[in-house]
Amino acid sequence: MHDPRVLLDPATDAVRKLARRGYSLDLGSLEKLLSGRNAAIQRGDEARAEAKRVATAVKGADPDERAALVERARDLKAVVGAAEQEHKALDAELTALLLDVPNLPLDEVPDGASDDDAELVRTWGEPPALDFTPLDHVDLGDRLGILDLPRATKLAGPRFAVLRGRGAALERALARYFLDLATERHGYTEYSVPTLVNRTSMTGTGQLPKFEQDLFKTGVDERELFLIPTAEVPLTNLHAQETLATETLPLAYTAHTPCFRSEAGSYGKDTRGLIRMHEFSKVELVRVVDSTTTRDELEVLVGHAEAVLQGLGLAYRVVKLAAGDLGFSAQITYDLEVWLPGQQKYREIASASDFGTFQARRAAIRTRSKDGTRGFAGTLNSSGLPIGRTMVALLEQGQQADGSVVIPEALVPYTGFDRLTPA
């Protein structure tokens, strides 16, 4: 969430920056709400101050003056009450407006609103040169006997998956491999976190109120709860309403959780297989840092996500998303796109985003330096990686002419097998 004074400052150039991502900021309404709220606060403060003076005067007043002073005290109490009500109402309106305003994109983010407008940053690895017509992961999974989509549909409907035998073992192995890289090589602390969180937590990271239709909601004992779309939500909110000493930063957290997304409005897109699911598992990477270092920390974070793909030998590229394609809370995002022979294209496998202080303001994650300087933390997150999409890439890039799939060498100690063969 933004400081309204910053949005109104001409030096911020908020209207132009938000227009780049397709958002029209109503500065007039923002200024009216802010000035109205501030005026109500001032009226209340002035009335309280006068009420204190009147209360002091009553003690030494003669009977004739006392009656007038008591009447004035009643009037001032009414003024204070009215000012507080107006302040509360205007503050709620202002907060609602600000919660709907997305983050400001950095100037380095390219213009545009689609995948075609993304800026290519680098590529790694060579897509496998296959001398046969490659299959996609669904046909491969069926042939190998490790993926059962019809039974998943019977259990829960479309956009769910059942993994069987070595498919389930591969899923488990990937999670362990990702976590070991994060914790042992890159210094992340592993957490086990709830997959049900409250509205405040969802609001803190920017999923609410704007994207409620994309979430699965439930309740326990009259409590409103949401299934997490990513472990970013509980990991970031571990420090909500806290003040962190800057010398303890950065903090690096990881977790392996199921993730739940309704994918509202996306039907017809990637309906085949494991690309876009209602439920999937993922290892997430979250960094809480000094706000002045977020841009440099993003490069660190992207490197950690790339190391996973490189360790598996998967060909991929890194792109910088266009302003109109950024997530609501991000000020800059790198997408990692892995090559899929079955589709003959690069497809997103992970996103690494720098949120600046946007999430920290919403979640009230503050910082204090040794000299007493206070501020808000910077937050970042990336997939590290999603299990399902990584399986898609492993199956398609590792497929052989005989129908088998070679398992990357780095993963063999986790799987106990180096090849998947047709059932």
JSON list of C-alpha atoms in Angstrom, two decimals, residues 137 163 167-179 255-259 274-275 277 279-284 308-309 312 314 349-350 383-395 411:
[
{"chain": "A", "resi": 137, "resn": "HIS", "atom": "CA", "xyz": [4.09, -34.20, -20.85]},
{"chain": "A", "resi": 163, "resn": "LEU", "atom": "CA", "xyz": [0.62, -38.98, -9.76]},
{"chain": "A", "resi": 167, "resn": "GLY", "atom": "CA", "xyz": [5.61, -40.10, -10.68]},
{"chain": "A", "resi": 168, "resn": "ALA", "atom": "CA", "xyz": [4.76, -39.59, -7.01]},
{"chain": "A", "resi": 169, "resn": "ALA", "atom": "CA", "xyz": [8.35, -40.47, -6.08]},
{"chain": "A", "resi": 170, "resn": "LEU", "atom": "CA", "xyz": [9.64, -37.90, -8.56]},
{"chain": "A", "resi": 171, "resn": "GLU", "atom": "CA", "xyz": [7.38, -35.25, -7.06]},
{"chain": "A", "resi": 172, "resn": "ARG", "atom": "CA", "xyz": [8.73, -36.00, -3.58]},
{"chain": "A", "resi": 173, "resn": "ALA", "atom": "CA", "xyz": [12.32, -36.05, -4.83]},
{"chain": "A", "resi": 174, "resn": "LEU", "atom": "CA", "xyz": [12.00, -32.65, -6.49]},
{"chain": "A", "resi": 175, "resn": "ALA", "atom": "CA", "xyz": [10.72, -31.04, -3.30]},
{"chain": "A", "resi": 176, "resn": "ARG", "atom": "CA", "xyz": [13.65, -32.43, -1.32]},
{"chain": "A", "resi": 177, "resn": "TYR", "atom": "CA", "xyz": [16.16, -31.35, -3.97]},
{"chain": "A", "resi": 178, "resn": "PHE", "atom": "CA", "xyz": [14.75, -27.81, -4.09]},
{"chain": "A", "resi": 179, "resn": "LEU", "atom": "CA", "xyz": [14.77, -27.47, -0.31]},
{"chain": "A", "resi": 255, "resn": "ALA", "atom": "CA", "xyz": [8.80, -23.54, 2.50]},
{"chain": "A", "resi": 256, "resn": "HIS", "atom": "CA", "xyz": [7.30, -26.43, 0.58]},
{"chain": "A", "resi": 257, "resn": "THR", "atom": "CA", "xyz": [3.51, -26.18, 0.55]},
{"chain": "A", "resi": 258, "resn": "PRO", "atom": "CA", "xyz": [0.47, -27.05, -1.50]},
{"chain": "A", "resi": 259, "resn": "CYS", "atom": "CA", "xyz": [-0.89, -24.02, -3.35]},
{"chain": "A", "resi": 274, "resn": "LEU", "atom": "CA", "xyz": [0.05, -29.87, -15.17]},
{"chain": "A", "resi": 275, "resn": "ILE", "atom": "CA", "xyz": [0.64, -26.33, -16.40]},
{"chain": "A", "resi": 277, "resn": "MET", "atom": "CA", "xyz": [-3.80, -26.43, -11.81]},
{"chain": "A", "resi": 279, "resn": "GLU", "atom": "CA", "xyz": [-3.93, -27.44, -6.58]},
{"chain": "A", "resi": 280, "resn": "PHE", "atom": "CA", "xyz": [-0.18, -27.89, -6.95]},
{"chain": "A", "resi": 281, "resn": "SER", "atom": "CA", "xyz": [2.89, -27.95, -4.73]},
{"chain": "A", "resi": 282, "resn": "LYS", "atom": "CA", "xyz": [5.75, -25.51, -4.76]},
{"chain": "A", "resi": 283, "resn": "VAL", "atom": "CA", "xyz": [8.91, -24.54, -2.94]},
{"chain": "A", "resi": 284, "resn": "GLU", "atom": "CA", "xyz": [8.90, -20.80, -2.35]},
{"chain": "A", "resi": 308, "resn": "VAL", "atom": "CA", "xyz": [17.82, -24.99, -9.52]},
{"chain": "A", "resi": 309, "resn": "LEU", "atom": "CA", "xyz": [17.22, -25.15, -13.28]},
{"chain": "A", "resi": 312, "resn": "LEU", "atom": "CA", "xyz": [18.77, -30.08, -13.42]},
{"chain": "A", "resi": 314, "resn": "LEU", "atom": "CA", "xyz": [17.09, -27.66, -18.09]},
{"chain": "A", "resi": 349, "resn": "ILE", "atom": "CA", "xyz": [8.24, -21.88, -14.70]},
{"chain": "A", "resi": 350, "resn": "ALA", "atom": "CA", "xyz": [9.03, -19.23, -12.05]},
{"chain": "A", "resi": 383, "resn": "SER", "atom": "CA", "xyz": [9.34, -19.80, -6.93]},
{"chain": "A", "resi": 384, "resn": "GLY", "atom": "CA", "xyz": [12.14, -22.14, -6.18]},
{"chain": "A", "resi": 385, "resn": "LEU", "atom": "CA", "xyz": [10.45, -24.07, -7.99]},
{"chain": "A", "resi": 386, "resn": "PRO", "atom": "CA", "xyz": [6.90, -25.35, -8.66]},
{"chain": "A", "resi": 387, "resn": "ILE", "atom": "CA", "xyz": [6.93, -29.14, -8.64]},
{"chain": "A", "resi": 388, "resn": "GLY", "atom": "CA", "xyz": [4.39, -29.74, -11.40]},
{"chain": "A", "resi": 389, "resn": "ARG", "atom": "CA", "xyz": [5.87, -27.40, -13.99]},
{"chain": "A", "resi": 390, "resn": "THR", "atom": "CA", "xyz": [9.35, -28.70, -13.26]},
{"chain": "A", "resi": 391, "resn": "MET", "atom": "CA", "xyz": [8.08, -32.24, -13.88]},
{"chain": "A", "resi": 392, "resn": "VAL", "atom": "CA", "xyz": [6.65, -31.03, -17.19]},
{"chain": "A", "resi": 393, "resn": "ALA", "atom": "CA", "xyz": [10.08, -29.72, -18.22]},
{"chain": "A", "resi": 394, "resn": "LEU", "atom": "CA", "xyz": [11.93, -32.82, -17.01]},
{"chain": "A", "resi": 395, "resn": "LEU", "atom": "CA", "xyz": [9.63, -35.16, -18.92]},
{"chain": "A", "resi": 411, "resn": "LEU", "atom": "CA", "xyz": [18.25, -35.76, -8.97]}
]
